[in-house]
Short mmCIF file of C-alpha atoms in Angstrom, two decimals:
data_model
loop_
_atom_site.label_atom_id
_atom_site.label_comp_id
_atom_site.label_asym_id
_atom_site.label_seq_id
_atom_site.Cartn_x
_atom_site.Cartn_y
_atom_site.Cartn_z
CA MET A 723 -15.70 36.24 -29.84
CA ASP A 724 -18.02 36.45 -26.84
CA ASP A 725 -17.60 34.19 -23.82
CA HIS A 726 -20.28 31.75 -24.97
CA ALA A 727 -18.64 31.29 -28.38
CA VAL A 728 -15.22 30.77 -26.83
CA SER A 729 -16.63 28.25 -24.36
CA ARG A 730 -18.38 26.32 -27.13
CA ARG A 731 -15.23 26.40 -29.24
CA ARG A 732 -13.18 25.01 -26.36
CA ARG A 733 -15.67 22.17 -25.84
CA ALA A 734 -15.52 21.38 -29.54
CA LEU A 735 -11.74 21.09 -29.44
CA PHE A 736 -11.97 18.75 -26.46
CA LEU A 737 -14.44 16.60 -28.41
CA PHE A 738 -12.19 16.34 -31.46
CA PHE A 739 -9.33 14.98 -29.36
CA PHE A 740 -11.71 12.72 -27.45
CA LEU A 741 -13.00 11.40 -30.80
CA ASN A 742 -9.49 10.50 -31.96
CA GLY A 743 -8.80 8.68 -28.71
CA VAL A 744 -12.01 6.64 -28.94
CA VAL A 745 -11.30 5.60 -32.52
CA MET A 746 -7.68 4.71 -31.74
CA SER A 747 -8.50 2.48 -28.78
CA SER A 748 -11.44 0.87 -30.59
CA TRP A 749 -9.00 -0.33 -33.22
CA VAL A 750 -6.34 -1.38 -30.73
CA THR A 751 -8.67 -3.46 -28.55
CA ARG A 752 -9.86 -5.42 -31.58
CA THR A 753 -6.43 -6.14 -33.06
CA PRO A 754 -6.37 -9.80 -31.85
CA ASP A 755 -9.74 -10.48 -33.48
CA ILE A 756 -8.83 -8.60 -36.66
CA ARG A 757 -5.46 -10.37 -36.85
CA ASP A 758 -7.22 -13.73 -36.60
CA GLN A 759 -9.84 -12.78 -39.16
CA LEU A 760 -7.16 -11.60 -41.59
CA GLY A 761 -5.24 -14.84 -41.03
CA VAL A 762 -1.86 -13.10 -40.86
CA SER A 763 1.22 -13.81 -38.77
CA THR A 764 2.66 -11.45 -36.18
CA GLY A 765 5.26 -10.23 -38.67
CA GLN A 766 2.60 -9.63 -41.34
CA MET A 767 0.51 -7.77 -38.77
CA GLY A 768 3.50 -5.49 -38.23
CA LEU A 769 3.37 -4.59 -41.93
CA VAL A 770 -0.35 -3.86 -41.61
CA LEU A 771 0.40 -1.51 -38.72
CA PHE A 772 3.09 0.12 -40.84
CA GLY A 773 0.25 1.78 -42.75
CA LEU A 774 -0.76 3.65 -39.60
CA SER A 775 2.80 4.85 -39.08
CA VAL A 776 3.22 6.05 -42.68
CA GLY A 777 -0.08 7.92 -42.57
CA SER A 778 0.77 9.57 -39.26
CA MET A 779 4.14 10.78 -40.51
CA ALA A 780 2.63 12.15 -43.73
CA GLY A 781 -0.13 13.96 -41.83
CA ILE A 782 2.28 15.57 -39.38
CA LEU A 783 4.69 16.71 -42.09
CA CYS A 784 1.98 18.21 -44.33
CA SER A 785 -0.26 19.76 -41.71
CA GLY A 786 1.71 22.97 -41.14
CA ARG A 787 1.52 23.94 -44.81
CA PHE A 788 -2.19 23.10 -44.98
CA VAL A 789 -3.08 25.13 -41.89
CA SER A 790 -1.00 28.08 -43.07
CA ARG A 791 -2.80 28.11 -46.42
CA TRP A 792 -6.40 27.28 -45.53
CA GLY A 793 -6.74 27.72 -41.77
CA THR A 794 -7.61 25.24 -39.05
CA ARG A 795 -11.31 24.70 -39.73
CA PRO A 796 -11.05 23.04 -43.18
CA VAL A 797 -8.01 21.03 -42.12
CA THR A 798 -9.80 19.82 -38.98
CA ALA A 799 -12.91 18.97 -41.00
CA VAL A 800 -11.11 17.03 -43.72
CA ALA A 801 -8.83 15.27 -41.24
CA THR A 802 -11.76 14.16 -39.06
CA LEU A 803 -13.68 12.92 -42.09
CA MET A 804 -10.57 10.91 -43.01
CA VAL A 805 -10.60 9.34 -39.54
CA ILE A 806 -14.30 8.46 -39.80
CA THR A 807 -13.86 7.01 -43.28
CA SER A 808 -10.83 5.02 -42.20
CA VAL A 809 -12.82 3.14 -39.57
CA VAL A 810 -15.33 2.13 -42.21
CA VAL A 811 -12.54 0.99 -44.54
CA VAL A 812 -10.87 -1.08 -41.81
CA GLY A 813 -14.23 -2.71 -41.07
CA VAL A 814 -14.73 -3.58 -44.73
CA GLY A 815 -11.19 -4.94 -44.93
CA THR A 816 -11.89 -7.12 -41.91
CA VAL A 817 -15.06 -8.57 -43.45
CA LEU A 818 -13.23 -9.30 -46.71
CA ALA A 819 -10.14 -10.62 -44.85
CA SER A 820 -8.10 -8.17 -46.92
CA ALA A 821 -4.86 -7.12 -45.22
CA PRO A 822 -4.08 -4.50 -47.92
CA LEU A 823 -7.47 -2.85 -47.40
CA VAL A 824 -6.99 -2.76 -43.62
CA THR A 825 -3.52 -1.30 -44.18
CA ALA A 826 -5.00 1.40 -46.44
CA GLY A 827 -7.62 2.20 -43.82
CA LEU A 828 -4.97 2.56 -41.13
CA CYS A 829 -2.90 4.81 -43.40
CA LEU A 830 -5.96 7.01 -43.90
CA PHE A 831 -6.54 7.05 -40.14
CA GLY A 832 -2.93 8.00 -39.40
CA GLY A 833 -3.01 10.82 -41.92
CA GLY A 834 -6.24 12.19 -40.48
CA VAL A 835 -5.03 12.10 -36.89
CA GLY A 836 -1.61 13.52 -37.77
CA ALA A 837 -2.97 16.48 -39.73
CA GLY A 838 -5.97 17.06 -37.50
CA GLU A 839 -4.18 17.21 -34.18
CA VAL A 840 -1.87 19.98 -35.42
CA ALA A 841 -4.86 22.03 -36.55
CA ILE A 842 -6.65 21.47 -33.24
CA ASN A 843 -3.56 22.55 -31.32
CA VAL A 844 -3.32 25.77 -33.33
CA ASP A 845 -6.94 26.45 -32.41
CA GLY A 846 -6.22 25.58 -28.78
CA ALA A 847 -3.30 28.03 -28.73
CA HIS A 848 -5.62 30.74 -30.06
CA VAL A 849 -8.16 30.00 -27.32
CA GLU A 850 -5.35 30.31 -24.77
CA ARG A 851 -4.61 33.80 -26.07
CA LEU A 852 -8.27 34.74 -25.83
CA THR A 853 -8.80 33.41 -22.31
CA GLY A 854 -5.35 33.58 -20.71
CA THR A 855 -5.78 30.02 -19.41
CA ALA A 856 -4.15 26.74 -20.40
CA VAL A 857 -6.12 24.65 -22.89
CA LEU A 858 -3.55 22.44 -24.59
CA PRO A 859 -2.78 20.19 -21.59
CA THR A 860 -6.45 19.33 -21.17
CA LEU A 861 -6.79 18.70 -24.90
CA HIS A 862 -4.26 15.89 -24.75
CA GLY A 863 -5.75 14.58 -21.56
CA CYS A 864 -9.07 14.29 -23.44
CA PHE A 865 -7.35 12.12 -26.04
CA SER A 866 -6.23 9.75 -23.31
CA LEU A 867 -9.69 9.84 -21.75
CA GLY A 868 -11.09 8.87 -25.14
CA THR A 869 -8.74 5.89 -25.27
CA VAL A 870 -10.09 4.72 -21.91
CA VAL A 871 -13.72 5.03 -23.00
CA GLY A 872 -13.07 3.38 -26.35
CA GLY A 873 -11.00 0.68 -24.71
CA LEU A 874 -13.77 -0.18 -22.26
CA ALA A 875 -16.27 -0.39 -25.10
CA GLY A 876 -13.86 -2.57 -27.05
CA MET A 877 -13.38 -4.85 -24.07
CA VAL A 878 -17.13 -5.32 -23.68
CA ALA A 879 -17.55 -5.94 -27.41
CA THR A 880 -14.75 -8.49 -27.37
CA ALA A 881 -16.15 -10.31 -24.33
CA ALA A 882 -19.58 -10.45 -26.01
CA ALA A 883 -18.01 -11.80 -29.22
CA PHE A 884 -19.48 -8.83 -31.07
CA PRO A 885 -18.04 -8.83 -34.62
CA ALA A 886 -15.14 -6.44 -34.96
CA HIS A 887 -16.41 -4.90 -38.19
CA TRP A 888 -19.81 -4.05 -36.71
CA HIS A 889 -18.06 -2.57 -33.68
CA LEU A 890 -15.88 -0.35 -35.88
CA TRP A 891 -18.83 0.74 -37.99
CA ALA A 892 -20.75 1.67 -34.83
CA VAL A 893 -17.76 3.74 -33.72
CA SER A 894 -17.79 5.54 -37.08
CA VAL A 895 -21.43 6.52 -36.54
CA VAL A 896 -20.65 7.94 -33.08
CA ALA A 897 -17.63 9.78 -34.45
CA ALA A 898 -19.71 11.26 -37.27
CA ALA A 899 -22.26 12.55 -34.75
CA ILE A 900 -19.51 14.19 -32.65
CA PHE A 901 -18.04 15.76 -35.79
CA ALA A 902 -21.40 17.17 -36.89
CA TYR A 903 -21.94 18.73 -33.47
CA ALA A 904 -18.47 20.16 -32.97
CA ILE A 905 -17.30 21.49 -36.33
CA GLY A 906 -19.71 24.44 -36.32
CA ALA A 907 -18.02 25.88 -33.22
CA VAL A 908 -14.61 26.14 -34.93
CA PRO A 909 -14.25 29.57 -36.59
CA ALA A 910 -12.77 30.05 -40.05
CA GLY A 911 -9.45 31.77 -40.66
CA THR A 912 -7.49 30.70 -37.59
CA GLY A 913 -3.88 29.85 -38.43
CA MET A 914 -3.86 31.41 -41.91
CA ARG A 915 -0.51 33.18 -41.90
CA GLY A 916 2.00 34.32 -44.45
CA ALA A 917 4.88 32.61 -42.64
CA PRO A 918 6.32 29.44 -44.18
CA PRO A 919 5.25 26.16 -42.63
CA ALA A 920 7.30 25.02 -39.69
CA SER A 921 8.37 21.89 -41.56
CA ASP A 922 10.12 24.08 -44.15
CA THR A 923 11.75 26.11 -41.40
CA ALA A 924 12.96 22.93 -39.74
CA ARG A 925 14.49 21.73 -42.99
CA GLY A 926 16.30 25.01 -43.47
CA ALA A 927 17.76 25.00 -39.94
CA ARG A 928 18.47 21.28 -39.72
CA PRO A 929 22.16 21.36 -40.72
CA ARG A 930 22.85 23.67 -37.78
CA VAL A 931 20.64 22.10 -35.14
CA TRP A 932 21.97 18.65 -35.97
CA ARG A 933 25.30 19.78 -34.54
CA ASP A 934 23.77 20.51 -31.13
CA ARG A 935 24.79 17.59 -28.92
CA ARG A 936 22.26 18.42 -26.22
CA LEU A 937 19.45 18.49 -28.79
CA LEU A 938 20.47 15.07 -30.06
CA MET A 939 20.35 13.75 -26.50
CA ILE A 940 16.83 15.12 -26.16
CA GLY A 941 16.02 13.47 -29.48
CA ALA A 942 17.19 10.16 -28.05
CA ILE A 943 14.80 10.60 -25.11
CA VAL A 944 11.90 11.32 -27.46
CA LEU A 945 12.79 8.31 -29.60
CA ALA A 946 12.78 6.02 -26.56
CA MET A 947 9.55 7.30 -25.05
CA ALA A 948 7.74 7.36 -28.39
CA LEU A 949 8.77 3.75 -28.89
CA ALA A 950 7.39 2.87 -25.44
CA GLU A 951 4.05 4.52 -26.17
CA GLY A 952 3.80 3.22 -29.72
CA ALA A 953 4.71 -0.34 -28.75
CA ALA A 954 1.78 -0.45 -26.33
CA ASN A 955 -0.66 1.13 -28.76
CA ASP A 956 0.31 -1.30 -31.51
CA TRP A 957 1.02 -4.53 -29.67
CA LEU A 958 -0.19 -4.58 -26.07
CA PRO A 959 -3.41 -6.62 -26.52
CA LEU A 960 -1.59 -9.13 -28.73
CA LEU A 961 1.32 -9.19 -26.28
CA MET A 962 -0.98 -10.19 -23.44
CA VAL A 963 -2.87 -12.72 -25.58
CA ASP A 964 0.12 -14.38 -27.27
CA GLY A 965 2.76 -13.74 -24.63
CA HIS A 966 0.81 -14.37 -21.43
CA GLY A 967 -2.05 -16.60 -22.55
CA LEU A 968 -4.88 -14.21 -21.71
CA ASP A 969 -8.07 -14.29 -23.73
CA ALA A 970 -8.86 -11.38 -26.04
CA ALA A 971 -11.30 -9.69 -23.65
CA VAL A 972 -8.81 -9.65 -20.78
CA GLY A 973 -6.11 -8.47 -23.17
CA SER A 974 -8.36 -5.53 -24.04
CA LEU A 975 -8.88 -4.84 -20.33
CA VAL A 976 -5.11 -4.67 -19.85
CA TYR A 977 -4.90 -2.12 -22.64
CA VAL A 978 -7.62 -0.07 -20.92
CA GLY A 979 -5.44 -0.10 -17.81
CA PHE A 980 -2.52 1.22 -19.85
CA ALA A 981 -4.71 3.97 -21.33
CA ALA A 982 -6.02 4.89 -17.88
CA ALA A 983 -2.47 5.17 -16.54
CA MET A 984 -1.55 7.39 -19.50
CA THR A 985 -4.58 9.58 -18.77
CA LEU A 986 -3.68 9.90 -15.09
CA GLY A 987 -0.08 10.75 -15.94
CA ARG A 988 -1.05 13.43 -18.44
CA PHE A 989 -3.59 15.13 -16.21
CA SER A 990 -0.97 15.09 -13.43
CA GLY A 991 1.69 16.65 -15.62
CA THR A 992 0.98 20.25 -14.69
CA PHE A 993 1.23 19.42 -10.98
CA LEU A 994 4.48 17.47 -11.38
CA LEU A 995 6.20 19.97 -13.64
CA GLY A 996 5.29 22.76 -11.26
CA ARG A 997 7.26 21.07 -8.50
CA HIS A 998 10.08 19.17 -10.19
CA SER A 999 12.56 19.80 -12.98
CA ARG A 1000 12.07 18.39 -16.44
CA ALA A 1001 15.08 16.12 -15.96
CA THR A 1002 13.58 14.66 -12.78
CA VAL A 1003 10.21 14.06 -14.42
CA ILE A 1004 11.77 12.39 -17.45
CA ARG A 1005 14.06 10.23 -15.32
CA ALA A 1006 11.15 9.12 -13.12
CA SER A 1007 9.01 8.46 -16.20
CA ALA A 1008 11.71 6.37 -17.85
CA MET A 1009 12.31 4.39 -14.65
CA SER A 1010 8.60 3.70 -14.27
CA GLY A 1011 8.34 2.61 -17.89
CA ALA A 1012 11.41 0.40 -17.59
CA VAL A 1013 10.09 -1.33 -14.46
CA GLY A 1014 6.73 -1.94 -16.11
CA LEU A 1015 8.26 -3.28 -19.29
CA ALA A 1016 10.68 -5.54 -17.42
CA LEU A 1017 7.87 -7.12 -15.42
CA VAL A 1018 5.72 -7.61 -18.51
CA ILE A 1019 8.63 -9.23 -20.35
CA PHE A 1020 10.20 -11.39 -17.66
CA SER A 1021 7.40 -12.23 -15.23
CA ASP A 1022 5.50 -15.44 -15.90
CA HIS A 1023 2.80 -14.46 -13.43
CA THR A 1024 -0.05 -13.05 -15.50
CA VAL A 1025 -1.44 -10.87 -12.70
CA VAL A 1026 1.97 -9.30 -12.10
CA ALA A 1027 2.45 -8.72 -15.83
CA ALA A 1028 -1.00 -7.16 -16.20
CA ALA A 1029 -0.49 -4.88 -13.19
CA ALA A 1030 2.95 -3.86 -14.48
CA VAL A 1031 1.27 -2.32 -17.52
CA LEU A 1032 0.17 0.52 -15.21
CA PHE A 1033 3.82 1.42 -14.56
CA TRP A 1034 4.46 1.20 -18.29
CA GLY A 1035 1.58 3.62 -18.98
CA LEU A 1036 2.60 6.10 -16.30
CA GLY A 1037 6.16 6.04 -17.61
CA ALA A 1038 5.13 6.63 -21.22
CA SER A 1039 2.69 9.44 -20.45
CA LEU A 1040 5.05 12.39 -19.87
CA GLY A 1041 8.45 11.48 -21.30
CA PHE A 1042 7.64 12.37 -24.90
CA PRO A 1043 5.90 15.73 -24.32
CA VAL A 1044 8.30 16.95 -21.64
CA ALA A 1045 11.29 16.16 -23.86
CA LEU A 1046 9.69 18.04 -26.76
CA SER A 1047 9.21 21.02 -24.48
CA ALA A 1048 12.88 20.82 -23.52
CA ALA A 1049 13.84 20.82 -27.20
CA GLY A 1050 11.99 24.10 -27.71
CA ASP A 1051 13.96 25.73 -24.88
CA SER A 1052 17.35 24.26 -25.82
CA GLY A 1053 18.48 27.18 -28.01
CA PRO A 1054 17.46 29.57 -30.78
CA ASP A 1055 15.15 28.56 -33.66
CA GLU A 1056 12.58 26.87 -31.44
CA THR A 1057 10.45 25.67 -34.36
CA ALA A 1058 13.42 24.01 -36.07
CA ARG A 1059 14.49 22.31 -32.84
CA VAL A 1060 11.06 20.96 -31.94
CA GLY A 1061 10.46 19.92 -35.54
CA LEU A 1062 13.74 18.05 -35.73
CA VAL A 1063 13.30 16.26 -32.41
CA ALA A 1064 9.70 15.40 -33.24
CA THR A 1065 10.83 13.88 -36.52
CA ILE A 1066 13.29 11.72 -34.60
CA GLY A 1067 10.46 10.67 -32.29
CA TYR A 1068 8.11 9.84 -35.12
CA LEU A 1069 10.71 7.50 -36.56
CA ALA A 1070 9.80 5.26 -33.63
CA PHE A 1071 6.17 5.25 -34.73
CA LEU A 1072 7.27 4.63 -38.34
CA VAL A 1073 9.73 1.77 -37.89
CA GLY A 1074 8.53 0.40 -34.54
CA PRO A 1075 5.52 -1.70 -35.67
CA PRO A 1076 7.23 -3.68 -38.46
CA THR A 1077 10.45 -4.09 -36.48
CA LEU A 1078 8.71 -5.43 -33.39
CA GLY A 1079 6.49 -7.57 -35.59
CA PHE A 1080 9.50 -9.09 -37.32
CA LEU A 1081 11.21 -9.80 -34.00
CA GLY A 1082 7.98 -11.12 -32.53
CA ASP A 1083 7.59 -13.53 -35.44
CA HIS A 1084 11.03 -14.99 -34.79
CA TYR A 1085 11.46 -14.69 -31.02
CA GLY A 1086 8.00 -13.95 -29.60
CA LEU A 1087 6.51 -10.58 -28.67
CA ARG A 1088 7.78 -10.71 -25.09
CA SER A 1089 11.35 -11.07 -26.29
CA ALA A 1090 10.83 -8.37 -28.93
CA MET A 1091 9.90 -5.90 -26.20
CA VAL A 1092 13.43 -6.16 -24.81
CA VAL A 1093 14.39 -3.68 -27.53
CA VAL A 1094 11.88 -1.18 -26.16
CA LEU A 1095 13.12 -1.80 -22.63
CA ALA A 1096 16.71 -1.07 -23.65
CA PHE A 1097 15.76 2.27 -25.22
CA VAL A 1098 13.66 3.34 -22.23
CA ALA A 1099 16.42 2.39 -19.78
CA ALA A 1100 18.89 4.46 -21.80
CA ALA A 1101 16.54 7.45 -21.55
CA THR A 1102 17.20 7.61 -17.80
CA LEU A 1103 20.85 8.34 -18.59
CA ALA A 1104 19.99 11.04 -21.12
CA ALA A 1105 17.47 12.79 -18.83
CA PRO A 1106 19.85 15.58 -17.65
CA ALA A 1107 19.84 16.98 -21.21
CA ALA A 1108 16.23 18.07 -20.66
CA GLY A 1109 17.31 20.77 -18.19
CA ARG A 1110 15.31 22.29 -15.37
CA HIS A 1111 12.72 24.58 -16.89
CA THR A 1112 9.23 23.92 -18.22
CA SER A 1113 7.34 25.42 -21.14
CA HIS A 1114 3.86 25.66 -22.50
CA ARG A 1115 4.48 24.22 -25.92
CA SER A 1116 2.39 21.24 -27.03
CA ARG A 1117 3.73 18.27 -28.94
CA SER A 1118 1.15 18.78 -31.65
CA ASP A 1119 2.14 22.40 -32.30
CA ILE A 1120 4.83 20.77 -34.45
CA GLY A 1121 4.37 21.85 -38.01
CA ALA A 1122 2.11 24.76 -37.09
CA PRO A 1123 2.98 28.29 -38.14
CA ALA A 1124 5.15 30.12 -35.69
CA GLU A 1125 2.52 32.79 -35.17
CA ALA A 1126 0.12 30.21 -33.79
CA ALA A 1127 2.04 29.92 -30.54
CA PRO A 1128 0.51 31.64 -27.53
CA LYS A 1129 1.84 35.17 -27.16
CA GLN A 1130 1.17 35.45 -23.48
CA PRO A 1131 2.09 33.05 -20.73
CA VAL A 1132 -0.49 30.56 -19.58
CA ARG A 1133 -0.91 29.37 -16.06
CA SER A 1134 0.16 25.77 -16.35
CA THR A 1135 2.72 23.62 -18.08
CA ARG A 1136 2.03 21.35 -21.02
CA THR A 1137 1.38 17.65 -20.97
CA ASP A 1138 0.78 15.57 -24.09
CA GLU A 1139 -1.45 13.96 -26.49
#
């Protein structure tokens, strides 16, 4: 590929991640309005969010096999179309006040994002080999940037009392336009290998890697930090509305602050990992997240609670990806190790929404977040298991064929999606 084609391809990959971030935050910022329109309780809303978790897990687990068989372009195309369709379905479910339809839409969205981000990361790794420069860290930073942009739009729409379904349908139109522009720059054939999917490899190696105590400690870190990130993505606007008495527009603004802190943390990851050990970065991330969560939970001052969300976001931004990188360097069979630890992490996304919803129904969302705080605080104790070194592996390379990994070193360390 000539330089122009590579440059256009790189921009397209950035846009795909940006698209996913916009769609995600557009949904999150409207959850209070959608919850009210559905007429469901906090616990029932947790079951609705369970659809997103199930879809995400299915997409992640299937994506490696799909990319290996058909390549990244068709997987990216189908996954993005699933995301676009899901927004339409959620909007229809909101109009009809149908919780099952909204749940189905979120399941479709989770599957599209889960499968698509693996394919995009395989493409990003290929671009790294072509250019010799890091692409994957910026990809995940673009996702966070998309959450900021989508969150701001959601905040404005909420403040203007713009109907949630029309907002989501407008987002689907924008996403469709981005897809139409970007998909042509993604070449066919990337990622089509004869090697078995990484998920199969992970299953074959699991009995052995499960006996690695250090790997299990890293898995505990990933579980805690995934729970911290997922809890905010699923519940933060509702937490600020129900737990601190803010109106829906201000609750959306608080979520934008969280997304902005995540973005800052991820774009700063290369700098931090170049100067500090993984263990230090994880410990600092967990401490920041714990402080933020504690203030949100226990402070009755709304300004303090809202500002504390920034510490929560900074803490959640690097813990997950840095721990996954540590898993890859913890011993032989890198794919099996990262796959196993990622599966542990995704359990947080799978069981977190309904569990927190159930607890929130009985004790309030602020009290439910004590569970998240306990896990994040424990991650500070497990941080030494992450070791000292850094790597270039991306969280979303999970499930991708082994050959898709960059074969030459890149010039910066990895942050996350």
